[in-house]
Amino acid sequence: MERPGNGRGSNSAQLRRYNERLVLQRLRRAGEASKADLARAADLTNTAIGGIIEKLVDLGLIEAVGKRHGGGRGQPATILRPNPEGAYGIGVRLDRRSIETVLINFGGRILARRDYDGVLPAPEEALAMVARDIFELHDMLAPDARARFAGIGVAQPYNLGAWLGRLGLPPSAFERWDAFDFPARLEEETGLPVFAENDGSAAAIAELFYGVGRSADDFFYLFIGPAIGGGIVTGGDCLRGSHGNAGDVAVMPVAPSRLASAPAPVDGRDLLITRASLNALARHLSYYGEPSDSALALETALRRQHHAVDEWLDDMVDALAPAVWSAIALLDVPLVVVDADIDAGLVGAVLSRLGAALDAAKPEARRPPQLQRGSFGRDAGAIGAASLPMFYHFAPRASILTRADDERGGRDLLVEA
């Protein structure tokens, strides 16, 4: 029988939409599967699975790749897989020091990109730059591919004008951003559907849709960039919170840093952003007279194993471990995923030290969460942004069973061909 909704207020149309997305998810997780495999994985009847597969093939989201002979007398089973060209999305990552715009396909592969480095310009200037890049990337698609365009995702830190002193940025460059609704203006400018999340949640959604979420429905996500961001995945969905800021670990209160380079806290307390961020690493390297004004400079210091890096790692993990335990106490998720804007061994070093610190501080009768490296590194923000239209169109979110209009922009690609 078809999977029932828990669903107060769900109806047959919503249940069909949920089941279509569930089958897509099961196939994406398996990579390849037969109709019978998918029926078992999604707990659907042969009749229900047959209709769903026919629709997904017609929409170009899945494709047949051959036959599997089981050795019996029956007909060989058709093997299906997701079609990487079944949908396309564009992602825009706005950061205080950069703008990235990427085009991806349904398989999550980046097909083209545009990048700008430097302090974020005025909102209208940024809007014009991004709109121009979107038109260029969209025009790269063939006409039939444009019919399968899922939309634009925007990932940005909410409150761009906040924490500038801690990040060493001029307030004058951001004073107009917090009153500027960039996603809404971008939708007006392009005429294309726009989905928006804060950058931490967007990167967590990328992990859920294209990364560790292929095998995990519940995890706490951390991204170490110029600031530190986070996201919360529970039950195969991203927790947003009432203001879209769930998982905003940057503002978690922590003890003051012991590093000589750290700014003195005003009230005897500090925030995680001051200690567990690449800006904190850059500040500490500068204290020793080391270059720190670019990702390359930070990666060079990491490869050289400069003692300032070790000092910062000790200090940041000292702040991060209790923050993670606090999150685990509230969320009770089994997994923490960690990624970063730079490579050169940073994530491995953080995982090693954080694992030891979590184990040393574990409460009685509790086990530390598993730790895992993120899937995308410095591309997490851009792929996270581009994942938003894919996720909201194609993921089996529980809210589909109770809220028929929860598409967050644009038409539902599983409703309209």
Short mmCIF file of C-alpha atoms in Angstrom, two decimals, residues 70-305:
data_model
loop_
_atom_site.label_atom_id
_atom_site.label_comp_id
_atom_site.label_asym_id
_atom_site.label_seq_id
_atom_site.Cartn_x
_atom_site.Cartn_y
_atom_site.Cartn_z
CA GLY A 70 17.94 -12.44 -12.06
CA GLY A 71 18.47 -16.00 -13.25
CA GLY A 72 14.79 -16.95 -13.09
CA ARG A 73 12.24 -17.46 -15.83
CA GLY A 74 10.69 -14.01 -15.67
CA GLN A 75 11.46 -10.99 -17.79
CA PRO A 76 14.72 -9.19 -16.90
CA ALA A 77 14.22 -6.10 -14.75
CA THR A 78 14.76 -2.64 -16.22
CA ILE A 79 17.43 -0.74 -14.30
CA LEU A 80 16.75 2.94 -13.66
CA ARG A 81 18.96 5.81 -12.55
CA PRO A 82 18.56 9.57 -12.05
CA ASN A 83 19.12 11.55 -15.22
CA PRO A 84 21.81 14.16 -14.44
CA GLU A 85 20.37 16.37 -17.19
CA GLY A 86 16.85 16.09 -15.80
CA ALA A 87 16.92 19.54 -14.18
CA TYR A 88 19.16 22.59 -13.86
CA GLY A 89 19.61 25.28 -11.26
CA ILE A 90 21.64 28.43 -10.70
CA GLY A 91 23.11 29.29 -7.32
CA VAL A 92 24.27 32.68 -6.05
CA ARG A 93 26.42 32.83 -2.95
CA LEU A 94 26.79 36.30 -1.48
CA ASP A 95 29.49 36.72 1.13
CA ARG A 96 30.92 39.84 2.69
CA ARG A 97 34.09 39.38 0.65
CA SER A 98 32.95 37.53 -2.48
CA ILE A 99 30.16 36.68 -4.93
CA GLU A 100 29.86 33.31 -6.68
CA THR A 101 27.30 32.31 -9.28
CA VAL A 102 27.18 28.72 -10.59
CA LEU A 103 25.08 26.62 -12.95
CA ILE A 104 24.55 23.00 -11.91
CA ASN A 105 22.68 20.01 -13.30
CA PHE A 106 20.44 17.56 -11.45
CA GLY A 107 23.48 15.43 -10.66
CA GLY A 108 25.04 18.33 -8.76
CA ARG A 109 27.87 18.94 -11.22
CA ILE A 110 28.97 22.55 -11.71
CA LEU A 111 28.68 23.31 -15.43
CA ALA A 112 29.81 26.94 -15.38
CA ARG A 113 30.62 29.64 -12.85
CA ARG A 114 31.35 33.32 -12.32
CA ASP A 115 33.39 34.61 -9.35
CA TYR A 116 34.16 38.02 -7.87
CA ASP A 117 36.56 38.56 -4.97
CA GLY A 118 36.53 41.72 -2.90
CA VAL A 119 34.35 43.50 -0.38
CA LEU A 120 30.69 43.26 -1.36
CA PRO A 121 29.69 46.29 -3.44
CA ALA A 122 26.53 48.35 -2.97
CA PRO A 123 23.32 46.30 -3.32
CA GLU A 124 22.25 47.74 -6.69
CA GLU A 125 25.70 47.15 -8.16
CA ALA A 126 25.78 43.58 -6.86
CA LEU A 127 22.27 42.99 -8.24
CA ALA A 128 23.30 44.16 -11.72
CA MET A 129 26.44 41.98 -11.68
CA VAL A 130 24.59 38.87 -10.54
CA ALA A 131 21.66 39.36 -12.94
CA ARG A 132 24.08 39.70 -15.86
CA ASP A 133 25.85 36.48 -14.84
CA ILE A 134 22.55 34.64 -14.44
CA PHE A 135 21.41 35.61 -17.92
CA GLU A 136 24.73 34.42 -19.35
CA LEU A 137 24.56 31.08 -17.54
CA HIS A 138 20.89 30.55 -18.34
CA ASP A 139 21.57 31.26 -22.01
CA MET A 140 24.12 28.44 -22.04
CA LEU A 141 21.26 25.95 -21.71
CA ALA A 142 19.63 24.55 -24.84
CA PRO A 143 15.92 25.37 -25.24
CA ASP A 144 14.79 21.92 -24.05
CA ALA A 145 17.07 22.23 -21.01
CA ARG A 146 15.58 25.63 -20.14
CA ALA A 147 12.20 23.92 -19.89
CA ARG A 148 13.73 21.88 -17.04
CA PHE A 149 15.19 24.89 -15.22
CA ALA A 150 14.26 24.61 -11.54
CA GLY A 151 15.14 28.15 -10.48
CA ILE A 152 17.74 30.30 -8.77
CA GLY A 153 18.98 29.82 -5.22
CA VAL A 154 20.47 32.64 -3.15
CA ALA A 155 22.62 31.88 -0.10
CA GLN A 156 23.83 34.77 2.01
CA PRO A 157 24.53 35.56 5.65
CA TYR A 158 21.48 37.18 7.14
CA ASN A 159 22.30 40.54 8.72
CA LEU A 160 25.22 41.26 6.41
CA GLY A 161 25.86 44.47 8.30
CA ALA A 162 26.47 42.67 11.60
CA TRP A 163 29.76 41.52 13.16
CA LEU A 164 31.82 43.77 10.88
CA GLY A 165 34.14 44.81 13.70
CA ARG A 166 34.85 41.19 14.51
CA LEU A 167 35.51 40.50 10.82
CA GLY A 168 37.67 43.58 10.20
CA LEU A 169 35.32 45.11 7.60
CA PRO A 170 34.22 48.74 7.15
CA PRO A 171 30.61 49.42 8.26
CA SER A 172 30.15 51.96 5.46
CA ALA A 173 30.33 49.19 2.84
CA PHE A 174 27.33 47.35 4.32
CA GLU A 175 25.07 49.99 5.81
CA ARG A 176 22.41 49.55 3.09
CA TRP A 177 22.46 45.76 2.77
CA ASP A 178 20.28 44.83 5.72
CA ALA A 179 17.37 46.86 4.32
CA PHE A 180 17.78 45.45 0.79
CA ASP A 181 15.77 42.32 -0.11
CA PHE A 182 18.24 40.86 -2.59
CA PRO A 183 16.31 37.66 -3.44
CA ALA A 184 13.06 39.55 -4.15
CA ARG A 185 14.84 42.14 -6.28
CA LEU A 186 16.70 39.40 -8.16
CA GLU A 187 13.42 37.65 -8.98
CA GLU A 188 12.03 40.94 -10.30
CA GLU A 189 15.18 41.60 -12.33
CA THR A 190 15.42 38.15 -13.94
CA GLY A 191 11.80 37.00 -14.09
CA LEU A 192 12.96 33.61 -12.80
CA PRO A 193 11.87 31.91 -9.55
CA VAL A 194 14.23 32.56 -6.63
CA PHE A 195 14.66 30.50 -3.45
CA ALA A 196 16.64 31.93 -0.54
CA GLU A 197 18.24 30.68 2.68
CA ASN A 198 21.02 31.80 4.92
CA ASP A 199 24.38 30.47 3.78
CA GLY A 200 24.76 27.93 6.59
CA SER A 201 21.38 26.34 5.94
CA ALA A 202 21.99 26.34 2.18
CA ALA A 203 25.29 24.48 2.59
CA ALA A 204 23.54 22.00 4.91
CA ILE A 205 20.89 21.47 2.23
CA ALA A 206 23.64 20.74 -0.32
CA GLU A 207 24.95 18.06 2.04
CA LEU A 208 21.45 16.69 2.50
CA PHE A 209 20.61 16.58 -1.21
CA TYR A 210 24.00 15.77 -2.77
CA GLY A 211 26.39 14.76 0.02
CA VAL A 212 26.16 12.86 3.29
CA GLY A 213 22.36 13.08 3.11
CA ARG A 214 22.45 10.20 0.64
CA SER A 215 22.80 8.02 3.73
CA ALA A 216 21.89 10.27 6.68
CA ASP A 217 18.66 12.08 7.54
CA ASP A 218 19.83 13.76 10.76
CA PHE A 219 23.01 15.79 11.26
CA PHE A 220 24.46 19.05 12.54
CA TYR A 221 26.44 20.92 9.89
CA LEU A 222 29.34 23.32 10.49
CA PHE A 223 31.15 25.43 7.90
CA ILE A 224 34.37 27.23 8.79
CA GLY A 225 34.71 30.28 6.57
CA PRO A 226 35.60 33.93 7.21
CA ALA A 227 32.89 33.54 9.88
CA ILE A 228 31.47 30.20 11.06
CA GLY A 229 28.08 29.01 9.89
CA GLY A 230 25.86 26.05 10.58
CA GLY A 231 22.73 24.20 9.63
CA ILE A 232 20.47 21.59 11.22
CA VAL A 233 19.06 18.60 9.33
CA THR A 234 16.40 16.51 11.05
CA GLY A 235 14.11 13.93 9.50
CA GLY A 236 15.50 14.60 6.02
CA ASP A 237 14.60 18.29 6.12
CA CYS A 238 16.44 21.47 7.02
CA LEU A 239 15.29 23.18 10.20
CA ARG A 240 14.85 26.89 9.46
CA GLY A 241 13.58 28.43 12.70
CA SER A 242 11.14 31.35 12.96
CA HIS A 243 13.59 33.82 11.36
CA GLY A 244 15.51 31.42 9.08
CA ASN A 245 18.50 31.43 11.43
CA ALA A 246 18.40 27.94 12.95
CA GLY A 247 21.95 26.65 13.26
CA ASP A 248 23.51 30.13 13.46
CA VAL A 249 26.36 28.93 15.65
CA ALA A 250 28.38 32.12 15.11
CA VAL A 251 26.47 33.88 17.89
CA MET A 252 26.78 31.10 20.47
CA PRO A 253 28.38 32.55 23.63
CA VAL A 254 31.78 31.12 24.57
CA ALA A 255 34.56 31.92 27.01
CA PRO A 256 37.08 34.57 25.93
CA SER A 257 40.02 33.48 23.78
CA ARG A 258 43.42 33.01 25.36
CA LEU A 259 45.24 34.05 22.19
CA ALA A 260 47.29 37.22 22.41
CA SER A 261 45.84 38.29 19.04
CA ALA A 262 42.20 38.12 20.16
CA PRO A 263 40.26 41.32 20.83
CA ALA A 264 39.36 41.90 24.46
CA PRO A 265 35.69 41.09 25.09
CA VAL A 266 33.62 43.99 26.34
CA ASP A 267 31.59 42.10 28.96
CA GLY A 268 33.91 39.22 29.83
CA ARG A 269 32.24 36.91 27.31
CA ASP A 270 32.79 36.19 23.65
CA LEU A 271 31.03 34.68 20.62
CA LEU A 272 32.06 31.62 18.64
CA ILE A 273 32.61 33.74 15.52
CA THR A 274 35.55 35.44 17.27
CA ARG A 275 37.38 32.18 17.94
CA ALA A 276 36.27 29.53 15.42
CA SER A 277 36.58 31.30 12.07
CA LEU A 278 39.15 31.86 9.35
CA ASN A 279 39.12 35.51 10.29
CA ALA A 280 40.43 34.48 13.73
CA LEU A 281 43.16 32.40 12.06
CA ALA A 282 44.12 35.32 9.80
CA ARG A 283 44.22 37.67 12.77
CA HIS A 284 46.52 35.32 14.70
CA LEU A 285 48.87 34.84 11.75
CA SER A 286 49.05 38.62 11.31
CA TYR A 287 49.98 38.94 14.99
CA TYR A 288 53.13 36.96 14.16
CA GLY A 289 53.79 38.98 11.02
CA GLU A 290 52.69 36.19 8.67
CA PRO A 291 50.78 36.81 5.41
CA SER A 292 47.07 36.20 5.96
CA ASP A 293 45.15 38.29 3.44
CA SER A 294 44.04 35.47 1.12
CA ALA A 295 42.95 31.84 1.12
CA LEU A 296 46.29 30.95 -0.46
CA ALA A 297 48.19 32.59 2.40
CA LEU A 298 46.14 30.70 4.99
CA GLU A 299 46.65 27.40 3.17
CA THR A 300 50.39 28.07 2.95
CA ALA A 301 50.56 28.56 6.72
CA LEU A 302 48.61 25.34 7.23
CA ARG A 303 50.95 23.35 4.99
CA ARG A 304 53.98 24.81 6.75
CA GLN A 305 52.40 23.84 10.10
#
